[in-house]
């Protein structure tokens, strides 16, 4: 009787070390962490820092529908992108009734963390909706930490661009045209009015809306905030200050009235590539892609980057980030979520290799794949 008992004790003590090591990605499958628990980091972003990847995402609660934050932002770390160690809650929401902008019950989405070399601080941005106000606040918020894993200290939230016009905004557009508010939506005249500042003027004093968002750091160290604005009709791109915690006031619009959200941005061969989704709530749709020679535009639409079966739903997922793979030049990993609104904690992760063909981004489904695909010959970055 002693040997079976001893084996059981040793097995129990083994704990996380007994978890099976992963050697590949399995998009859409349960993705266990070092404890064997499905990763709880939705709408995520990844930071590579000092030889390790850090995954930050929305922590969901079992049995709770909707998108109200009850815990905060969960962090995991990895050296190979397949196997993730639970690092705990990087940013905790404040207790209910505290009056904090990020108190329990707020909406806290799509956290993205970048490292600022000048300050030595890790800076987290996320989309914030104030408790009890639905999606009316449309704010973006920032928190900072001296460690990648946190804890992060909440700083403040913003409506970007208050009192500031976008680049190239003509003087004639600063005054509303007679009857423009009565224009029928989705008509040529309405599209023209949106492009000429219909909603920019509306939000000029209080600041522009900021919902689904991402952060991009360019080769020169400048950082940019990209978000769905104007009631999710138009994307806004805004330059951050040198500490990455505020806005310089320099910003521009992308695809006015294009109805894009879920932005994800990368740079390849001196060009900027932007992937988005349409706006269909929790239901997936066909992704969109854009390219520009300057981050300020103009941006050219390239169509749906996904090809093959289920391309019209982006493989039943929605983009959240594009990750440059460390040590592998010109290798990018597309990160997306397969949302489960009735049980958000069961949301699955769709990570796929992002390739380029004739200067266009391409996504193809794979049940299983490894980083080895980036070692195969690929079209040159200049194509």
GROMACS .gro file of C-alpha atoms in nm, residues 17 26 30 74 93 280 302 316 343:
model
    9
   17UNK     CA    1   0.569   2.052  -1.395
   26UNK     CA    2  -0.341   2.465  -3.242
   30UNK     CA    3  -0.815   2.491  -2.558
   74UNK     CA    4  -0.416   3.888  -1.693
   93UNK     CA    5  -0.978   4.674  -1.137
  280UNK     CA    6  -2.089   4.321  -3.663
  302UNK     CA    7  -0.624   4.584  -5.017
  316UNK     CA    8  -1.467   3.272  -3.719
  343UNK     CA    9  -1.951   3.215  -2.196
   0.00000   0.00000   0.00000
